[in-house]
PDB file of C-alpha atoms in Angstrom:
ATOM      1  CA  UNK A   1      25.244  24.525  26.722  1.00 67.00           C
ATOM      2  CA  UNK A   2      23.268  24.749  23.473  1.00 83.00           C
ATOM      3  CA  UNK A   3      20.873  22.168  22.663  1.00 95.00           C
ATOM      4  CA  UNK A   4      20.242  20.501  19.261  1.00 97.00           C
ATOM      5  CA  UNK A   5      19.646  23.288  16.907  1.00 97.00           C
ATOM      6  CA  UNK A   6      17.453  23.042  13.791  1.00 98.00           C
ATOM      7  CA  UNK A   7      16.445  25.249  10.994  1.00 98.00           C
ATOM      8  CA  UNK A   8      14.193  26.411   9.476  1.00 98.00           C
ATOM      9  CA  UNK A   9      11.427  26.132  12.056  1.00 97.00           C
ATOM     10  CA  UNK A  10       8.896  26.244   9.473  1.00 98.00           C
ATOM     11  CA  UNK A  11       8.737  25.736   5.614  1.00 98.00           C
ATOM     12  CA  UNK A  12       6.076  25.999   2.987  1.00 98.00           C
ATOM     13  CA  UNK A  13       6.878  24.646  -0.373  1.00 98.00           C
ATOM     14  CA  UNK A  14       4.917  23.672  -3.477  1.00 98.00           C
ATOM     15  CA  UNK A  15       4.898  20.139  -4.417  1.00 97.00           C
ATOM     16  CA  UNK A  16       7.707  19.104  -6.627  1.00 97.00           C
ATOM     17  CA  UNK A  17       9.929  21.744  -5.188  1.00 98.00           C
ATOM     18  CA  UNK A  18      13.168  20.687  -3.249  1.00 98.00           C
ATOM     19  CA  UNK A  19      13.632  21.397   0.397  1.00 98.00           C
ATOM     20  CA  UNK A  20      16.531  21.134   2.888  1.00 98.00           C
ATOM     21  CA  UNK A  21      16.588  20.894   6.550  1.00 98.00           C
ATOM     22  CA  UNK A  22      19.691  21.476   8.678  1.00 98.00           C
ATOM     23  CA  UNK A  23      20.679  20.194  12.100  1.00 98.00           C
ATOM     24  CA  UNK A  24      23.510  21.229  14.696  1.00 97.00           C
ATOM     25  CA  UNK A  25      23.724  18.335  17.279  1.00 97.00           C
ATOM     26  CA  UNK A  26      24.892  18.755  20.864  1.00 96.00           C
ATOM     27  CA  UNK A  27      28.599  19.108  20.868  1.00 94.00           C
ATOM     28  CA  UNK A  28      30.381  15.695  21.528  1.00 93.00           C
ATOM     29  CA  UNK A  29      27.374  13.759  20.388  1.00 94.00           C
ATOM     30  CA  UNK A  30      28.530  11.137  17.948  1.00 93.00           C
ATOM     31  CA  UNK A  31      24.934   9.697  17.357  1.00 94.00           C
ATOM     32  CA  UNK A  32      22.686  11.743  15.189  1.00 95.00           C
ATOM     33  CA  UNK A  33      19.174  10.900  14.162  1.00 95.00           C
ATOM     34  CA  UNK A  34      16.462  12.271  11.708  1.00 97.00           C
ATOM     35  CA  UNK A  35      13.008  11.470  12.532  1.00 97.00           C
ATOM     36  CA  UNK A  36       9.789  12.251  10.905  1.00 97.00           C
ATOM     37  CA  UNK A  37       6.520  12.887  12.885  1.00 97.00           C
ATOM     38  CA  UNK A  38       3.107  13.041  11.524  1.00 96.00           C
ATOM     39  CA  UNK A  39       0.306  14.481  13.621  1.00 92.00           C
ATOM     40  CA  UNK A  40      -0.904  12.166  16.301  1.00 90.00           C
ATOM     41  CA  UNK A  41       1.901   9.750  15.703  1.00 93.00           C
ATOM     42  CA  UNK A  42       5.316   8.797  17.449  1.00 94.00           C
ATOM     43  CA  UNK A  43       8.451  10.083  15.543  1.00 96.00           C
ATOM     44  CA  UNK A  44       9.530   7.468  12.983  1.00 95.00           C
ATOM     45  CA  UNK A  45      13.270   6.964  12.482  1.00 94.00           C
ATOM     46  CA  UNK A  46      14.506   7.981   9.000  1.00 96.00           C
ATOM     47  CA  UNK A  47      18.188   7.574   9.469  1.00 96.00           C
ATOM     48  CA  UNK A  48      20.802   7.290  12.095  1.00 95.00           C
ATOM     49  CA  UNK A  49      24.415   8.512  11.933  1.00 95.00           C
ATOM     50  CA  UNK A  50      27.411   7.388  14.129  1.00 94.00           C
ATOM     51  CA  UNK A  51      29.751  10.221  13.297  1.00 93.00           C
ATOM     52  CA  UNK A  52      29.785  10.789   9.515  1.00 93.00           C
ATOM     53  CA  UNK A  53      28.514   7.146   8.666  1.00 94.00           C
ATOM     54  CA  UNK A  54      24.850   6.319   7.990  1.00 95.00           C
ATOM     55  CA  UNK A  55      24.496   3.076   9.925  1.00 92.00           C
ATOM     56  CA  UNK A  56      20.844   2.858   9.634  1.00 91.00           C
ATOM     57  CA  UNK A  57      18.975   4.309   6.579  1.00 93.00           C
ATOM     58  CA  UNK A  58      16.665   1.523   5.956  1.00 90.00           C
ATOM     59  CA  UNK A  59      13.506   3.578   6.643  1.00 92.00           C
ATOM     60  CA  UNK A  60      14.796   6.506   4.501  1.00 95.00           C
ATOM     61  CA  UNK A  61      12.720   6.874   1.070  1.00 94.00           C
ATOM     62  CA  UNK A  62      15.919   6.949  -0.974  1.00 94.00           C
ATOM     63  CA  UNK A  63      14.110   7.850  -4.245  1.00 96.00           C
ATOM     64  CA  UNK A  64      13.571  11.276  -2.955  1.00 97.00           C
ATOM     65  CA  UNK A  65      15.156  11.821   0.384  1.00 98.00           C
ATOM     66  CA  UNK A  66      18.939  12.096   0.890  1.00 97.00           C
ATOM     67  CA  UNK A  67      21.012  13.170   3.978  1.00 98.00           C
ATOM     68  CA  UNK A  68      24.625  13.752   4.789  1.00 96.00           C
ATOM     69  CA  UNK A  69      26.661  14.545   7.717  1.00 96.00           C
ATOM     70  CA  UNK A  70      29.881  16.053   6.829  1.00 84.00           C
ATOM     71  CA  UNK A  71      32.631  15.985   9.272  1.00 87.00           C
ATOM     72  CA  UNK A  72      30.255  14.025  11.795  1.00 86.00           C
ATOM     73  CA  UNK A  73      28.897  17.301  13.103  1.00 93.00           C
ATOM     74  CA  UNK A  74      26.144  19.117  11.326  1.00 96.00           C
ATOM     75  CA  UNK A  75      23.724  17.321   9.167  1.00 98.00           C
ATOM     76  CA  UNK A  76      21.272  18.035   6.231  1.00 98.00           C
ATOM     77  CA  UNK A  77      18.257  16.376   5.320  1.00 98.00           C
ATOM     78  CA  UNK A  78      17.045  16.896   1.641  1.00 98.00           C
ATOM     79  CA  UNK A  79      13.796  16.247  -0.036  1.00 98.00           C
ATOM     80  CA  UNK A  80      13.668  16.205  -3.902  1.00 97.00           C
ATOM     81  CA  UNK A  81      10.943  16.535  -5.165  1.00 97.00           C
ATOM     82  CA  UNK A  82       8.551  17.115  -2.337  1.00 97.00           C
ATOM     83  CA  UNK A  83       5.198  15.465  -2.386  1.00 97.00           C
ATOM     84  CA  UNK A  84       2.016  16.465  -0.468  1.00 97.00           C
ATOM     85  CA  UNK A  85       2.541  13.411   1.717  1.00 97.00           C
ATOM     86  CA  UNK A  86       5.748  14.673   3.001  1.00 97.00           C
ATOM     87  CA  UNK A  87       3.994  17.441   5.175  1.00 98.00           C
ATOM     88  CA  UNK A  88       5.061  16.594   8.679  1.00 98.00           C
ATOM     89  CA  UNK A  89       7.589  17.578  11.411  1.00 98.00           C
ATOM     90  CA  UNK A  90      11.077  16.575  10.912  1.00 98.00           C
ATOM     91  CA  UNK A  91      12.853  16.241  14.148  1.00 98.00           C
ATOM     92  CA  UNK A  92      16.661  15.976  14.494  1.00 98.00           C
ATOM     93  CA  UNK A  93      18.065  14.193  17.870  1.00 96.00           C
ATOM     94  CA  UNK A  94      21.452  13.565  19.096  1.00 95.00           C
ATOM     95  CA  UNK A  95      22.868  11.305  21.736  1.00 93.00           C
ATOM     96  CA  UNK A  96      26.393  10.056  23.122  1.00 91.00           C
ATOM     97  CA  UNK A  97      25.394   6.387  22.480  1.00 82.00           C
ATOM     98  CA  UNK A  98      22.568   4.196  21.142  1.00 75.00           C
ATOM     99  CA  UNK A  99      21.124   3.239  24.655  1.00 80.00           C
ATOM    100  CA  UNK A 100      21.258   6.707  26.224  1.00 86.00           C
ATOM    101  CA  UNK A 101      19.076   9.753  26.104  1.00 89.00           C
ATOM    102  CA  UNK A 102      18.223  11.270  22.886  1.00 92.00           C
ATOM    103  CA  UNK A 103      18.082  14.993  22.980  1.00 95.00           C
ATOM    104  CA  UNK A 104      15.774  16.690  20.231  1.00 96.00           C
ATOM    105  CA  UNK A 105      15.660  19.788  18.189  1.00 97.00           C
ATOM    106  CA  UNK A 106      12.486  21.883  17.981  1.00 97.00           C
ATOM    107  CA  UNK A 107      11.798  20.467  14.701  1.00 97.00           C
ATOM    108  CA  UNK A 108      11.128  21.582  11.222  1.00 98.00           C
ATOM    109  CA  UNK A 109       7.395  21.934  10.472  1.00 98.00           C
ATOM    110  CA  UNK A 110       7.178  21.165   6.568  1.00 98.00           C
ATOM    111  CA  UNK A 111       4.068  22.020   4.650  1.00 98.00           C
ATOM    112  CA  UNK A 112       3.750  20.856   1.064  1.00 98.00           C
ATOM    113  CA  UNK A 113       1.018  22.449  -0.865  1.00 98.00           C
TER     114      UNK A 113
ATOM    115  CA  UNK B   1       2.357  -6.351  14.912  1.00 70.00           C
ATOM    116  CA  UNK B   2       3.918  -2.910  15.758  1.00 80.00           C
ATOM    117  CA  UNK B   3       7.194  -3.050  17.531  1.00 89.00           C
ATOM    118  CA  UNK B   4       5.981  -0.690  20.171  1.00 93.00           C
ATOM    119  CA  UNK B   5       2.161  -0.387  21.064  1.00 94.00           C
ATOM    120  CA  UNK B   6       0.570   2.008  23.293  1.00 95.00           C
ATOM    121  CA  UNK B   7      -3.052   2.694  24.092  1.00 89.00           C
ATOM    122  CA  UNK B   8      -3.591   6.118  22.413  1.00 86.00           C
ATOM    123  CA  UNK B   9      -6.096   7.443  24.931  1.00 89.00           C
ATOM    124  CA  UNK B  10      -6.927  10.019  25.546  1.00 94.00           C
ATOM    125  CA  UNK B  11      -6.934   9.833  29.263  1.00 96.00           C
ATOM    126  CA  UNK B  12      -9.085  12.462  30.928  1.00 97.00           C
ATOM    127  CA  UNK B  13      -8.511  12.560  34.519  1.00 97.00           C
ATOM    128  CA  UNK B  14      -9.206  15.120  37.381  1.00 98.00           C
ATOM    129  CA  UNK B  15      -6.329  16.656  39.241  1.00 98.00           C
ATOM    130  CA  UNK B  16      -5.169  14.445  42.071  1.00 98.00           C
ATOM    131  CA  UNK B  17      -5.916  11.087  40.007  1.00 98.00           C
ATOM    132  CA  UNK B  18      -3.551   8.358  39.699  1.00 98.00           C
ATOM    133  CA  UNK B  19      -3.198   7.274  36.343  1.00 97.00           C
ATOM    134  CA  UNK B  20      -1.320   4.381  34.465  1.00 96.00           C
ATOM    135  CA  UNK B  21      -0.144   3.742  30.754  1.00 95.00           C
ATOM    136  CA  UNK B  22       1.013   0.460  29.723  1.00 94.00           C
ATOM    137  CA  UNK B  23       3.362  -0.322  26.479  1.00 95.00           C
ATOM    138  CA  UNK B  24       3.901  -3.493  24.966  1.00 95.00           C
ATOM    139  CA  UNK B  25       7.123  -4.328  22.773  1.00 94.00           C
ATOM    140  CA  UNK B  26       7.518  -7.196  20.335  1.00 91.00           C
ATOM    141  CA  UNK B  27      11.487  -7.378  20.433  1.00 84.00           C
ATOM    142  CA  UNK B  28      12.451  -9.597  23.381  1.00 81.00           C
ATOM    143  CA  UNK B  29      16.295  -8.480  22.621  1.00 82.00           C
ATOM    144  CA  UNK B  30      15.574  -4.929  23.478  1.00 82.00           C
ATOM    145  CA  UNK B  31      18.126  -3.618  26.024  1.00 82.00           C
ATOM    146  CA  UNK B  32      16.851  -0.125  26.890  1.00 89.00           C
ATOM    147  CA  UNK B  33      13.583   1.643  27.574  1.00 93.00           C
ATOM    148  CA  UNK B  34      12.362   4.910  28.167  1.00 95.00           C
ATOM    149  CA  UNK B  35       9.464   7.285  28.659  1.00 97.00           C
ATOM    150  CA  UNK B  36       9.494  10.630  26.882  1.00 97.00           C
ATOM    151  CA  UNK B  37       6.958  13.311  27.162  1.00 98.00           C
ATOM    152  CA  UNK B  38       5.834  15.521  24.473  1.00 97.00           C
ATOM    153  CA  UNK B  39       3.938  18.782  24.844  1.00 97.00           C
ATOM    154  CA  UNK B  40       1.664  20.023  22.133  1.00 94.00           C
ATOM    155  CA  UNK B  41       3.667  21.471  19.106  1.00 93.00           C
ATOM    156  CA  UNK B  42       6.985  20.823  21.093  1.00 96.00           C
ATOM    157  CA  UNK B  43       9.743  18.123  20.727  1.00 96.00           C
ATOM    158  CA  UNK B  44       9.832  14.929  22.792  1.00 97.00           C
ATOM    159  CA  UNK B  45      12.061  15.260  26.025  1.00 96.00           C
ATOM    160  CA  UNK B  46      13.106  12.404  28.301  1.00 95.00           C
ATOM    161  CA  UNK B  47      10.883  11.814  31.294  1.00 96.00           C
ATOM    162  CA  UNK B  48      12.682   8.718  32.805  1.00 95.00           C
ATOM    163  CA  UNK B  49      14.522   5.740  31.950  1.00 92.00           C
ATOM    164  CA  UNK B  50      13.020   2.366  32.860  1.00 92.00           C
ATOM    165  CA  UNK B  51      15.135  -0.093  34.487  1.00 84.00           C
ATOM    166  CA  UNK B  52      14.543  -3.838  35.402  1.00 84.00           C
ATOM    167  CA  UNK B  53      14.273  -3.193  39.048  1.00 85.00           C
ATOM    168  CA  UNK B  54      11.761  -0.514  38.370  1.00 86.00           C
ATOM    169  CA  UNK B  55      12.530   3.142  39.328  1.00 92.00           C
ATOM    170  CA  UNK B  56      10.654   6.181  40.925  1.00 95.00           C
ATOM    171  CA  UNK B  57      11.068   9.872  40.523  1.00 95.00           C
ATOM    172  CA  UNK B  58       8.849  11.840  42.529  1.00 97.00           C
ATOM    173  CA  UNK B  59       5.171  11.153  41.498  1.00 98.00           C
ATOM    174  CA  UNK B  60       6.350   9.137  38.584  1.00 98.00           C
ATOM    175  CA  UNK B  61       7.138   5.253  38.699  1.00 97.00           C
ATOM    176  CA  UNK B  62       8.230   3.221  35.903  1.00 96.00           C
ATOM    177  CA  UNK B  63       8.093  -0.636  35.681  1.00 95.00           C
ATOM    178  CA  UNK B  64       9.659  -3.076  33.120  1.00 94.00           C
ATOM    179  CA  UNK B  65       8.279  -6.720  32.832  1.00 92.00           C
ATOM    180  CA  UNK B  66      10.578  -8.376  30.542  1.00 91.00           C
ATOM    181  CA  UNK B  67       8.625 -11.783  30.632  1.00 91.00           C
ATOM    182  CA  UNK B  68       5.560 -10.163  29.432  1.00 92.00           C
ATOM    183  CA  UNK B  69       7.398  -7.517  27.237  1.00 93.00           C
ATOM    184  CA  UNK B  70       5.637  -4.570  28.622  1.00 91.00           C
ATOM    185  CA  UNK B  71       6.496  -1.467  30.403  1.00 95.00           C
ATOM    186  CA  UNK B  72       4.287   0.822  32.528  1.00 96.00           C
ATOM    187  CA  UNK B  73       4.193   4.432  33.777  1.00 97.00           C
ATOM    188  CA  UNK B  74       2.256   5.249  36.893  1.00 97.00           C
ATOM    189  CA  UNK B  75       1.577   9.216  37.665  1.00 98.00           C
ATOM    190  CA  UNK B  76       0.333   9.787  41.132  1.00 98.00           C
ATOM    191  CA  UNK B  77      -1.437  13.009  42.426  1.00 98.00           C
ATOM    192  CA  UNK B  78      -1.910  14.242  38.644  1.00 98.00           C
ATOM    193  CA  UNK B  79      -1.212  17.896  38.085  1.00 98.00           C
ATOM    194  CA  UNK B  80      -2.667  20.129  35.369  1.00 98.00           C
ATOM    195  CA  UNK B  81       0.841  20.389  34.199  1.00 98.00           C
ATOM    196  CA  UNK B  82       1.089  16.848  33.508  1.00 98.00           C
ATOM    197  CA  UNK B  83      -1.112  17.071  30.507  1.00 98.00           C
ATOM    198  CA  UNK B  84       0.966  15.895  27.501  1.00 97.00           C
ATOM    199  CA  UNK B  85       1.508  12.915  25.245  1.00 97.00           C
ATOM    200  CA  UNK B  86       3.545  10.398  26.848  1.00 98.00           C
ATOM    201  CA  UNK B  87       5.793   8.242  24.544  1.00 97.00           C
ATOM    202  CA  UNK B  88       7.259   4.646  25.236  1.00 96.00           C
ATOM    203  CA  UNK B  89      10.539   4.116  23.599  1.00 94.00           C
ATOM    204  CA  UNK B  90      12.828   1.377  23.056  1.00 91.00           C
ATOM    205  CA  UNK B  91      16.529   2.349  22.822  1.00 87.00           C
ATOM    206  CA  UNK B  92      19.176   0.747  21.077  1.00 79.00           C
ATOM    207  CA  UNK B  93      20.204   0.629  17.414  1.00 75.00           C
ATOM    208  CA  UNK B  94      16.771   1.325  16.241  1.00 77.00           C
ATOM    209  CA  UNK B  95      15.467   3.807  18.660  1.00 85.00           C
ATOM    210  CA  UNK B  96      11.635   3.116  18.207  1.00 90.00           C
ATOM    211  CA  UNK B  97       8.861   5.244  19.583  1.00 93.00           C
ATOM    212  CA  UNK B  98       5.311   4.348  20.288  1.00 94.00           C
ATOM    213  CA  UNK B  99       2.537   6.483  18.904  1.00 94.00           C
ATOM    214  CA  UNK B 100       2.067   7.877  22.351  1.00 96.00           C
ATOM    215  CA  UNK B 101      -0.706   8.071  24.732  1.00 96.00           C
ATOM    216  CA  UNK B 102      -2.480  11.525  25.419  1.00 96.00           C
ATOM    217  CA  UNK B 103      -3.206  12.762  29.047  1.00 97.00           C
ATOM    218  CA  UNK B 104      -5.569  15.417  29.831  1.00 97.00           C
ATOM    219  CA  UNK B 105      -5.701  16.292  33.511  1.00 98.00           C
ATOM    220  CA  UNK B 106      -8.587  18.822  34.354  1.00 97.00           C
ATOM    221  CA  UNK B 107      -9.137  20.935  37.351  1.00 95.00           C
TER     222      UNK B 107
END
């Protein structure tokens, strides 16, 4: 069975440009997470979905970040405009419940120059 | 106070050593606990869940102390392949990761 798939793996953009990341969770997993991970830090939750509903987006910087999960399957995370401080790894994870194992994709490494 | 705190290390140990990591958490209502392992430039992967009664998986033992709000991970007979970052995780509606503890096992 395929795991969590993310694309692109790497992205380099100039500041003030928009960027989007895509995630396809494990089939049947209703819970989807987007995390941001800076070097030397643990993943920090940006947003959690239950099916198509964003049930926790309290840590999402809504002035520049947006996310959607149409039809409760794939999800996209967008940054517009990107800032230098957004350089990080963006991880998508999915699970079949809030107290169960989260499976991670390989992440998208974003560099803003 | 951070919700999950870990000693960042790094821990440098020789092969065959026993090493222990601790993690403290602030939310006494937390229901589920995990240890994840993250290799350099890779995604985190579940190492083991942590149960109130404690649990063991081969060379790895996890313990939970609810009264003191900490969890621990013990690795016995360390292998070179154990070199990684170990992340303490609180499950639930806000799955929260600690910053991780780096382990280097040397020959």
